[in-house]
Coordinates of N, CA and C in Angstrom, one line a residue:
G41 N -4.7 -100.1 21.0 CA -5.2 -100.8 22.1 C -6.3 -100.2 22.8
G42 N -7.1 -100.9 23.5 CA -8.3 -100.4 24.2 C -7.9 -99.5 25.3
G43 N -6.7 -99.6 25.9 CA -6.3 -98.9 27.0 C -5.6 -97.6 26.7
C44 N -5.7 -97.1 25.5 CA -5.1 -95.8 25.1 C -5.8 -94.7 25.8
V45 N -5.0 -93.8 26.4 CA -5.5 -92.7 27.1 C -5.1 -91.4 26.3
P46 N -6.0 -90.6 25.9 CA -5.5 -89.4 25.2 C -4.7 -88.5 26.1
R47 N -3.6 -88.0 25.5 CA -2.7 -87.0 26.3 C -2.4 -85.9 25.3
M48 N -2.4 -84.7 25.9 CA -2.0 -83.5 25.1 C -0.5 -83.4 25.0
L49 N 0.1 -83.4 23.8 CA 1.5 -83.4 23.6 C 2.0 -82.0 23.3
L50 N 1.2 -81.3 22.5 CA 1.6 -79.9 22.0 C 0.4 -79.0 22.1
P51 N 0.2 -78.4 23.3 CA -1.0 -77.7 23.6 C -1.3 -76.6 22.5
R52 N -0.4 -75.8 22.2 CA -0.6 -74.7 21.2 C 0.6 -74.6 20.3
H53 N 0.4 -74.6 19.0 CA 1.6 -74.4 18.1 C 1.0 -73.6 16.9
E54 N 1.5 -72.4 16.7 CA 1.0 -71.6 15.6 C 1.7 -72.0 14.3
L55 N 1.0 -72.2 13.3 CA 1.5 -72.6 12.0 C 1.7 -71.4 11.1
M56 N 1.0 -70.3 11.4 CA 1.1 -69.1 10.6 C 1.3 -67.9 11.5
R57 N 2.1 -67.0 11.1 CA 2.3 -65.7 11.9 C 1.0 -64.9 11.9
D58 N 0.4 -64.7 10.8 CA -0.8 -64.0 10.6 C -1.9 -64.8 9.9
P59 N -2.9 -65.3 10.6 CA -3.9 -66.2 10.0 C -4.7 -65.5 8.8
H60 N -4.7 -64.2 8.7 CA -5.4 -63.5 7.7 C -4.7 -63.4 6.4
C61 N -3.4 -63.7 6.4 CA -2.5 -63.6 5.2 C -2.0 -64.9 4.9
E62 N -1.7 -65.2 3.6 CA -1.1 -66.5 3.2 C 0.4 -66.5 3.0
D63 N 1.1 -65.5 3.5 CA 2.5 -65.4 3.3 C 3.2 -66.7 3.6
D64 N 2.9 -67.4 4.7 CA 3.5 -68.6 5.2 C 2.6 -69.8 5.3
A65 N 1.5 -69.7 4.5 CA 0.4 -70.7 4.6 C 0.9 -72.1 4.1
E66 N 1.8 -72.1 3.2 CA 2.3 -73.4 2.7 C 3.7 -73.8 3.2
A67 N 4.1 -73.1 4.2 CA 5.4 -73.5 4.8 C 5.4 -74.8 5.5
W68 N 6.5 -75.5 5.5 CA 6.6 -76.8 6.2 C 7.1 -76.6 7.6
H69 N 6.7 -77.5 8.5 CA 7.0 -77.3 9.9 C 7.6 -78.6 10.4
A70 N 8.5 -78.6 11.3 CA 9.1 -79.8 12.0 C 8.8 -79.6 13.5
L71 N 8.4 -80.6 14.1 CA 8.2 -80.7 15.5 C 9.2 -81.7 16.1
Y72 N 9.8 -81.3 17.2 CA 10.8 -82.1 17.8 C 10.4 -82.5 19.2
R73 N 10.9 -83.6 19.6 CA 10.6 -84.2 20.9 C 10.7 -83.1 22.0
S74 N 11.7 -82.3 21.9 CA 12.0 -81.3 23.0 C 10.8 -80.2 23.0
Q75 N 10.0 -80.1 22.0 CA 8.9 -79.2 22.0 C 7.6 -79.7 22.7
L76 N 7.6 -81.0 22.9 CA 6.4 -81.7 23.4 C 6.3 -81.5 24.9
A77 N 5.0 -81.4 25.4 CA 4.8 -81.2 26.8 C 5.1 -82.5 27.6
Q78 N 5.0 -83.6 26.9 CA 5.2 -84.9 27.6 C 5.7 -85.9 26.5
P79 N 6.3 -87.0 26.9 CA 6.8 -87.9 25.9 C 5.7 -88.7 25.2
I80 N 6.0 -89.1 23.9 CA 5.1 -89.9 23.2 C 5.2 -91.4 23.7
V81 N 4.1 -92.0 24.0 CA 4.1 -93.4 24.5 C 3.6 -94.3 23.4
D82 N 4.4 -95.3 23.2 CA 4.1 -96.3 22.2 C 3.2 -97.4 22.8
E83 N 1.9 -97.3 22.3 CA 0.9 -98.3 22.8 C 0.8 -99.5 21.9
D84 N 1.2 -100.6 22.3 CA 1.1 -101.8 21.4 C 1.7 -101.6 20.1
D85 N 2.9 -101.1 20.0 CA 3.6 -100.9 18.8 C 2.8 -100.0 17.8
A86 N 2.0 -99.1 18.3 CA 1.3 -98.1 17.5 C 1.2 -96.8 18.2
I87 N 1.3 -95.7 17.4 CA 1.1 -94.4 18.0 C -0.1 -93.8 17.2
I88 N -1.1 -93.3 17.9 CA -2.2 -92.7 17.3 C -2.1 -91.2 17.6
L89 N -2.2 -90.4 16.5 CA -2.1 -89.0 16.7 C -3.5 -88.4 16.3
R90 N -4.0 -87.5 17.1 CA -5.2 -86.8 16.8 C -4.8 -85.3 16.8
I91 N -5.0 -84.6 15.7 CA -4.6 -83.3 15.5 C -5.8 -82.4 15.4
Y92 N -5.9 -81.4 16.2 CA -7.0 -80.4 16.2 C -6.4 -79.1 15.5
L93 N -7.1 -78.6 14.6 CA -6.7 -77.4 13.9 C -7.7 -76.3 14.2
L94 N -7.2 -75.1 14.3 CA -8.1 -73.9 14.6 C -7.6 -72.8 13.6
Q95 N -8.6 -72.3 12.8 CA -8.3 -71.2 11.9 C -9.1 -70.0 12.3
P96 N -8.4 -69.1 13.0 CA -9.2 -67.9 13.5 C -9.6 -66.9 12.5
S97 N -9.2 -67.0 11.2 CA -9.6 -66.0 10.2 C -10.8 -66.5 9.4
P98 N -11.7 -65.5 9.2 CA -12.9 -65.8 8.4 C -12.6 -65.8 6.9
N99 N -11.3 -65.4 6.5 CA -10.9 -65.3 5.1 C -10.8 -66.7 4.4
W100 N -10.7 -67.8 5.2 CA -10.4 -69.1 4.6 C -11.6 -70.0 5.0
S101 N -12.3 -70.5 4.0 CA -13.5 -71.4 4.2 C -13.0 -72.8 4.5
T102 N -11.8 -73.2 4.0 CA -11.3 -74.5 4.3 C -9.8 -74.4 4.7
F103 N -9.4 -75.3 5.4 CA -7.9 -75.4 5.8 C -7.6 -76.8 6.3
G104 N -6.4 -77.2 6.3 CA -6.0 -78.5 6.7 C -4.5 -78.7 6.6
L105 N -4.1 -79.9 6.9 CA -2.7 -80.3 6.9 C -2.6 -81.4 5.7
R106 N -1.5 -81.3 5.0 CA -1.2 -82.2 4.0 C 0.2 -82.8 4.1
H107 N 0.4 -84.0 3.7 CA 1.7 -84.6 3.6 C 2.3 -84.7 5.1
V108 N 1.6 -85.2 6.0 CA 2.1 -85.3 7.4 C 2.9 -86.6 7.4
Q109 N 4.1 -86.5 8.0 CA 5.0 -87.6 8.1 C 5.6 -87.6 9.5
A110 N 6.0 -88.8 9.9 CA 6.7 -88.9 11.2 C 8.0 -89.8 11.0
Y111 N 9.0 -89.4 11.7 CA 10.3 -90.1 11.6 C 10.9 -90.3 12.9
V112 N 11.7 -91.3 13.0 CA 12.5 -91.6 14.2 C 13.9 -91.3 13.8
F113 N 14.6 -90.4 14.5 CA 16.0 -90.2 14.3 C 16.8 -91.1 15.1
C114 N 17.7 -91.8 14.5 CA 18.6 -92.7 15.1 C 20.0 -92.1 15.1
V115 N 20.7 -92.3 16.2 CA 22.1 -91.8 16.3 C 23.0 -92.9 15.7
D116 N 23.8 -92.5 14.7 CA 24.8 -93.4 14.2 C 25.9 -93.6 15.2
V117 N 26.3 -94.8 15.3 CA 27.4 -95.1 16.2 C 28.6 -95.5 15.3
V118 N 29.7 -94.7 15.6 CA 30.9 -94.9 14.8 C 31.8 -95.9 15.6
P119 N 32.2 -97.0 15.0 CA 33.1 -97.9 15.7 C 34.4 -97.3 16.2
G120 N 34.7 -97.5 17.5 CA 36.0 -97.0 18.0 C 35.9 -95.5 18.4
Y121 N 34.8 -94.8 18.3 CA 34.7 -93.4 18.6 C 34.2 -93.3 20.0
S122 N 34.8 -92.4 20.8 CA 34.4 -92.1 22.2 C 34.4 -90.6 22.4
E123 N 33.3 -90.1 23.1 CA 33.3 -88.7 23.3 C 34.0 -88.3 24.6
S124 N 34.6 -89.2 25.3 CA 35.3 -88.8 26.5 C 36.7 -88.3 26.3

């Protein structure tokens, strides 16, 4: 929608412990709602993500993200079950 306002959800998140080494360069990462600075807002049944990457090491001429996926976790309701 035309009324989408950019909002910062995850101000800083390090993907590598040491940007000069590739020990964990191909590790996968999961981000959870509890890690976000504010909730994700569904604008017109669409969520637009803009991801900014920073590579502080001069050792790597290129860098990026691959296989980015998003999921909604639904709680299964068991018939007849109560937590009380």
